[in-house]
Short mmCIF file of C-alpha atoms and ligand atoms in Angstrom, two decimals:
data_model
loop_
_atom_site.label_atom_id
_atom_site.label_comp_id
_atom_site.label_asym_id
_atom_site.label_seq_id
_atom_site.Cartn_x
_atom_site.Cartn_y
_atom_site.Cartn_z
CA UNK A 1 -52.81 -216.47 -59.98
CA UNK A 2 -56.54 -216.13 -59.32
CA UNK A 3 -58.86 -217.66 -61.90
CA UNK A 4 -62.05 -215.93 -63.08
CA UNK A 5 -63.44 -218.89 -65.03
CA UNK A 6 -66.06 -219.72 -62.38
CA UNK A 7 -67.58 -216.21 -62.53
CA UNK A 8 -69.01 -216.89 -66.00
CA UNK A 9 -72.28 -218.50 -64.86
CA UNK A 10 -75.02 -216.61 -66.69
CA UNK A 11 -76.33 -217.96 -69.99
CA UNK A 12 -76.07 -215.54 -72.88
CA UNK A 13 -77.79 -216.33 -76.15
CA UNK A 14 -76.08 -216.65 -79.52
CA UNK A 15 -72.95 -218.22 -80.94
CA UNK A 16 -69.67 -217.46 -79.23
CA UNK A 17 -68.09 -216.27 -82.48
CA UNK A 18 -70.89 -213.72 -83.05
CA UNK A 19 -70.62 -212.58 -79.45
CA UNK A 20 -66.87 -211.98 -79.87
CA UNK A 21 -67.46 -209.79 -82.95
CA UNK A 22 -70.16 -207.77 -81.19
CA UNK A 23 -68.00 -207.33 -78.09
CA UNK A 24 -65.02 -206.18 -80.17
CA UNK A 25 -67.25 -203.63 -81.96
CA UNK A 26 -68.72 -202.30 -78.74
CA UNK A 27 -65.37 -202.07 -76.97
CA UNK A 28 -63.83 -200.34 -80.01
CA UNK A 29 -66.55 -197.66 -79.82
CA UNK A 30 -66.08 -197.38 -76.06
CA UNK A 31 -62.28 -197.22 -76.00
CA UNK A 32 -61.28 -195.37 -79.15
CA UNK A 33 -57.94 -194.49 -77.58
CA UNK A 34 -57.05 -198.14 -76.89
CA UNK A 35 -53.50 -198.46 -78.18
CA UNK A 36 -50.20 -199.55 -76.70
CA UNK A 37 -49.26 -197.38 -73.71
CA UNK A 38 -45.49 -197.73 -74.21
CA UNK A 39 -43.60 -194.85 -75.82
CA UNK A 40 -41.16 -195.75 -78.61
CA UNK A 41 -39.83 -194.35 -81.90
CA UNK A 42 -38.31 -197.38 -83.57
CA UNK A 43 -38.55 -201.19 -83.60
CA UNK A 44 -35.49 -201.31 -81.32
CA UNK A 45 -37.10 -198.99 -78.77
CA UNK A 46 -40.31 -201.00 -79.02
CA UNK A 47 -38.46 -204.25 -78.33
CA UNK A 48 -36.56 -202.78 -75.37
CA UNK A 49 -39.69 -201.22 -73.89
CA UNK A 50 -41.61 -204.48 -74.07
CA UNK A 51 -38.70 -206.40 -72.53
CA UNK A 52 -38.55 -203.90 -69.67
CA UNK A 53 -42.31 -203.98 -69.12
CA UNK A 54 -42.31 -207.45 -67.52
CA UNK A 55 -43.63 -207.26 -63.94
CA UNK A 56 -44.04 -203.47 -63.98
CA UNK A 57 -46.36 -200.78 -65.35
CA UNK A 58 -46.08 -199.13 -68.75
CA UNK A 59 -45.99 -195.74 -67.02
CA UNK A 60 -42.92 -196.84 -65.10
CA UNK A 61 -41.22 -198.13 -68.25
CA UNK A 62 -41.90 -194.86 -70.09
CA UNK A 63 -40.38 -192.91 -67.24
CA UNK A 64 -37.19 -194.97 -67.46
CA UNK A 65 -36.93 -195.09 -71.26
CA UNK A 66 -37.32 -191.33 -71.59
CA UNK A 67 -33.67 -190.96 -70.57
CA UNK A 68 -32.53 -194.49 -71.43
CA UNK A 69 -33.21 -194.05 -75.14
CA UNK A 70 -31.18 -190.85 -75.27
CA UNK A 71 -28.15 -192.74 -74.00
CA UNK A 72 -28.66 -196.11 -75.75
CA UNK A 73 -29.48 -195.50 -79.39
CA UNK A 74 -28.03 -198.57 -81.12
CA UNK A 75 -27.61 -202.21 -80.05
CA UNK A 76 -23.87 -201.57 -79.64
CA UNK A 77 -24.56 -198.94 -76.97
CA UNK A 78 -26.02 -201.58 -74.63
CA UNK A 79 -22.77 -203.53 -74.85
CA UNK A 80 -20.43 -200.55 -74.64
CA UNK A 81 -21.08 -199.88 -70.94
CA UNK A 82 -20.32 -202.16 -67.97
CA UNK A 83 -23.32 -204.33 -67.12
CA UNK A 84 -23.59 -202.59 -63.72
CA UNK A 85 -24.18 -199.27 -65.47
CA UNK A 86 -26.97 -200.72 -67.60
CA UNK A 87 -28.46 -202.31 -64.47
CA UNK A 88 -28.46 -198.90 -62.78
CA UNK A 89 -30.08 -197.28 -65.79
CA UNK A 90 -33.00 -199.74 -65.81
CA UNK A 91 -33.12 -200.32 -62.05
CA UNK A 92 -36.53 -198.65 -61.59
CA UNK A 93 -38.26 -201.23 -63.82
CA UNK A 94 -37.48 -204.03 -61.34
CA UNK A 95 -35.79 -207.39 -61.96
CA UNK A 96 -32.98 -205.24 -63.33
CA UNK A 97 -30.26 -207.92 -63.23
CA UNK A 98 -32.22 -210.38 -65.35
CA UNK A 99 -33.47 -207.65 -67.65
CA UNK A 100 -29.94 -206.25 -68.21
CA UNK A 101 -28.70 -209.75 -69.01
CA UNK A 102 -31.53 -210.33 -71.49
CA UNK A 103 -31.02 -206.94 -73.11
CA UNK A 104 -27.31 -207.52 -73.61
CA UNK A 105 -27.85 -211.03 -74.95
CA UNK A 106 -30.49 -209.75 -77.34
CA UNK A 107 -28.31 -206.86 -78.54
CA UNK A 108 -25.43 -209.25 -79.14
CA UNK A 109 -27.64 -211.46 -81.28
CA UNK A 110 -29.11 -208.51 -83.19
CA UNK A 111 -25.59 -207.43 -84.10
CA UNK A 112 -24.32 -210.91 -84.97
CA UNK A 113 -27.36 -212.30 -86.79
CA UNK A 114 -29.51 -209.40 -87.97
CA UNK A 115 -27.19 -206.52 -88.94
CA UNK A 116 -28.22 -204.66 -85.80
CA UNK A 117 -31.91 -204.60 -86.80
CA UNK A 118 -34.92 -206.10 -85.02
CA UNK A 119 -35.97 -209.09 -87.15
CA UNK A 120 -39.48 -209.27 -88.63
CA UNK A 121 -39.89 -213.05 -88.48
CA UNK A 122 -41.70 -214.28 -85.39
CA UNK A 123 -39.34 -217.26 -84.95
CA UNK A 124 -36.31 -214.97 -85.09
CA UNK A 125 -37.86 -212.79 -82.38
CA UNK A 126 -38.45 -215.85 -80.21
CA UNK A 127 -34.77 -216.81 -80.54
CA UNK A 128 -33.64 -213.54 -78.93
CA UNK A 129 -32.48 -214.11 -75.33
CA UNK A 130 -35.19 -213.20 -72.81
CA UNK A 131 -37.85 -212.73 -75.50
CA UNK A 132 -40.85 -214.93 -74.75
CA UNK A 133 -44.02 -215.37 -76.76
CA UNK A 134 -45.80 -212.40 -75.19
CA UNK A 135 -42.97 -209.99 -76.06
CA UNK A 136 -42.70 -211.35 -79.62
CA UNK A 137 -46.48 -211.02 -79.99
CA UNK A 138 -46.50 -207.38 -78.87
CA UNK A 139 -43.60 -206.47 -81.18
CA UNK A 140 -45.14 -208.22 -84.21
CA UNK A 141 -48.57 -206.70 -83.59
CA UNK A 142 -47.19 -203.17 -83.27
CA UNK A 143 -45.25 -203.64 -86.50
CA UNK A 144 -48.47 -204.53 -88.29
CA UNK A 145 -48.18 -208.32 -88.63
CA UNK A 146 -49.62 -209.99 -85.52
CA UNK A 147 -48.75 -213.69 -85.29
CA UNK A 148 -50.83 -214.42 -82.23
CA UNK A 149 -52.80 -212.65 -79.50
CA UNK A 150 -51.09 -211.00 -76.54
CA UNK A 151 -52.32 -212.49 -73.26
CA UNK A 152 -51.49 -210.39 -70.22
CA UNK A 153 -53.25 -210.32 -66.86
CA UNK A 154 -56.16 -208.20 -68.16
CA UNK A 155 -56.67 -210.25 -71.32
CA UNK A 156 -56.61 -213.42 -69.22
CA UNK A 157 -59.19 -212.11 -66.73
CA UNK A 158 -61.58 -210.66 -69.30
CA UNK A 159 -61.36 -213.68 -71.59
CA UNK A 160 -62.35 -215.84 -68.64
CA UNK A 161 -65.16 -213.54 -67.49
CA UNK A 162 -66.49 -213.23 -71.03
CA UNK A 163 -66.27 -217.04 -71.35
CA UNK A 164 -63.99 -216.93 -74.39
CA UNK A 165 -61.89 -219.55 -72.60
CA UNK A 166 -62.04 -221.91 -69.66
CA UNK A 167 -58.25 -222.17 -69.46
CA UNK A 168 -55.90 -220.63 -66.90
CA UNK A 169 -52.63 -221.07 -68.76
CA UNK A 170 -51.78 -218.09 -71.04
CA UNK A 171 -50.59 -220.29 -73.92
CA UNK A 172 -53.86 -222.27 -73.91
CA UNK A 173 -55.89 -219.06 -73.55
CA UNK A 174 -54.10 -217.63 -76.58
CA UNK A 175 -54.89 -220.78 -78.56
CA UNK A 176 -58.60 -220.44 -77.71
CA UNK A 177 -58.61 -216.76 -78.64
CA UNK A 178 -56.84 -217.36 -81.96
CA UNK A 179 -59.64 -219.75 -82.90
CA UNK A 180 -62.36 -217.25 -81.94
CA UNK A 181 -61.11 -213.78 -82.81
CA UNK A 182 -61.01 -212.81 -86.52
CA UNK A 183 -57.39 -212.45 -87.63
CA UNK A 184 -57.84 -208.82 -88.64
CA UNK A 185 -58.61 -208.06 -84.99
CA UNK A 186 -55.63 -209.88 -83.43
CA UNK A 187 -53.65 -206.67 -82.91
CA UNK A 188 -56.40 -204.47 -81.45
CA UNK A 189 -58.19 -207.18 -79.47
CA UNK A 190 -55.73 -207.23 -76.52
CA UNK A 191 -55.63 -203.43 -76.37
CA UNK A 192 -59.43 -203.31 -76.12
CA UNK A 193 -59.48 -205.87 -73.33
CA UNK A 194 -56.58 -204.22 -71.50
CA UNK A 195 -58.21 -200.79 -71.51
CA UNK A 196 -61.61 -202.21 -70.60
CA UNK A 197 -59.92 -204.15 -67.81
CA UNK A 198 -58.20 -201.06 -66.47
CA UNK A 199 -61.25 -198.80 -66.63
CA UNK A 200 -64.32 -200.98 -66.16
CA UNK A 201 -63.77 -204.69 -65.65
CA UNK A 202 -61.53 -204.21 -62.63
CA UNK A 203 -60.21 -207.42 -61.07
CA UNK A 204 -61.68 -206.99 -57.59
CA UNK A 205 -64.90 -205.11 -58.28
CA UNK A 206 -65.98 -205.03 -61.93
CA UNK A 207 -68.23 -202.05 -62.78
CA UNK A 208 -70.83 -204.18 -64.55
CA UNK A 209 -73.56 -201.52 -64.40
CA UNK A 210 -71.35 -199.17 -66.50
CA UNK A 211 -70.11 -201.88 -68.84
CA UNK A 212 -70.87 -201.57 -72.58
CA UNK A 213 -70.88 -205.36 -73.01
CA UNK A 214 -72.82 -206.41 -69.90
CA UNK A 215 -75.69 -207.83 -71.99
CA UNK A 216 -73.20 -210.15 -73.67
CA UNK A 217 -71.22 -211.13 -70.59
CA UNK A 218 -71.84 -214.41 -68.69
CA UNK A 219 -70.16 -212.88 -65.61
CA UNK A 220 -72.27 -209.71 -65.48
CA UNK A 221 -73.52 -208.84 -62.02
CA UNK A 222 -76.42 -206.70 -63.31
S1 SF4 B 1 -67.49 -205.40 -66.17
FE1 SF4 B 1 -68.43 -206.08 -68.07
S2 SF4 B 1 -67.04 -207.61 -68.88
FE2 SF4 B 1 -66.52 -207.33 -66.72
S3 SF4 B 1 -67.70 -208.88 -65.63
FE3 SF4 B 1 -68.92 -207.01 -65.64
S4 SF4 B 1 -70.25 -207.19 -67.42
FE4 SF4 B 1 -68.60 -208.68 -67.67
#
């Protein structure tokens, strides 16, 4: 995956920690609608949506879950049909074989270990089959108790351009961000970067002249 670390060449004055706070404030004013783009009505739907969102767009996931969630309402429902049927039902999200396997494994564990509920504890989430750190982070943040900071492709790129990190590996980037970003902002921080990344700080051609944080950005081209 392309790295954006080298783009951060300009010197910007002030402490990094102060810069982060100012950037969060400015982006929050700029993107007041920055929330999760997945549609869900319960912790179970949230978990399934996030699991399906790997390697595809949120719009695509929402299209699939609109009908999926009418058919599969409880963890048992995912196990009551042949795996091929579940694969067909989630086919449009891509990697459907692996995703169906993870979903069924997760549902099995929810039933056996958690009375059919999505657990609150971060470690319990991480023990669900096919649930990696990013998924557990999204679920915890949306339930109001973020345990870390979600690092997706946008968060990675913007954190590198804004010089919040010089790392390429998502786990190391997250570690850097957790040191820098105030804990009360852990949940909204990725949303702000994701929306800014989609609308302004585009991967190929960032729109620096329209960017609300260009004065604070070491990668600004203006
Ligand atoms: S769009 Fe903004 S955040 Fe992205 S590189 Fe340009 S100035 Fe920096």
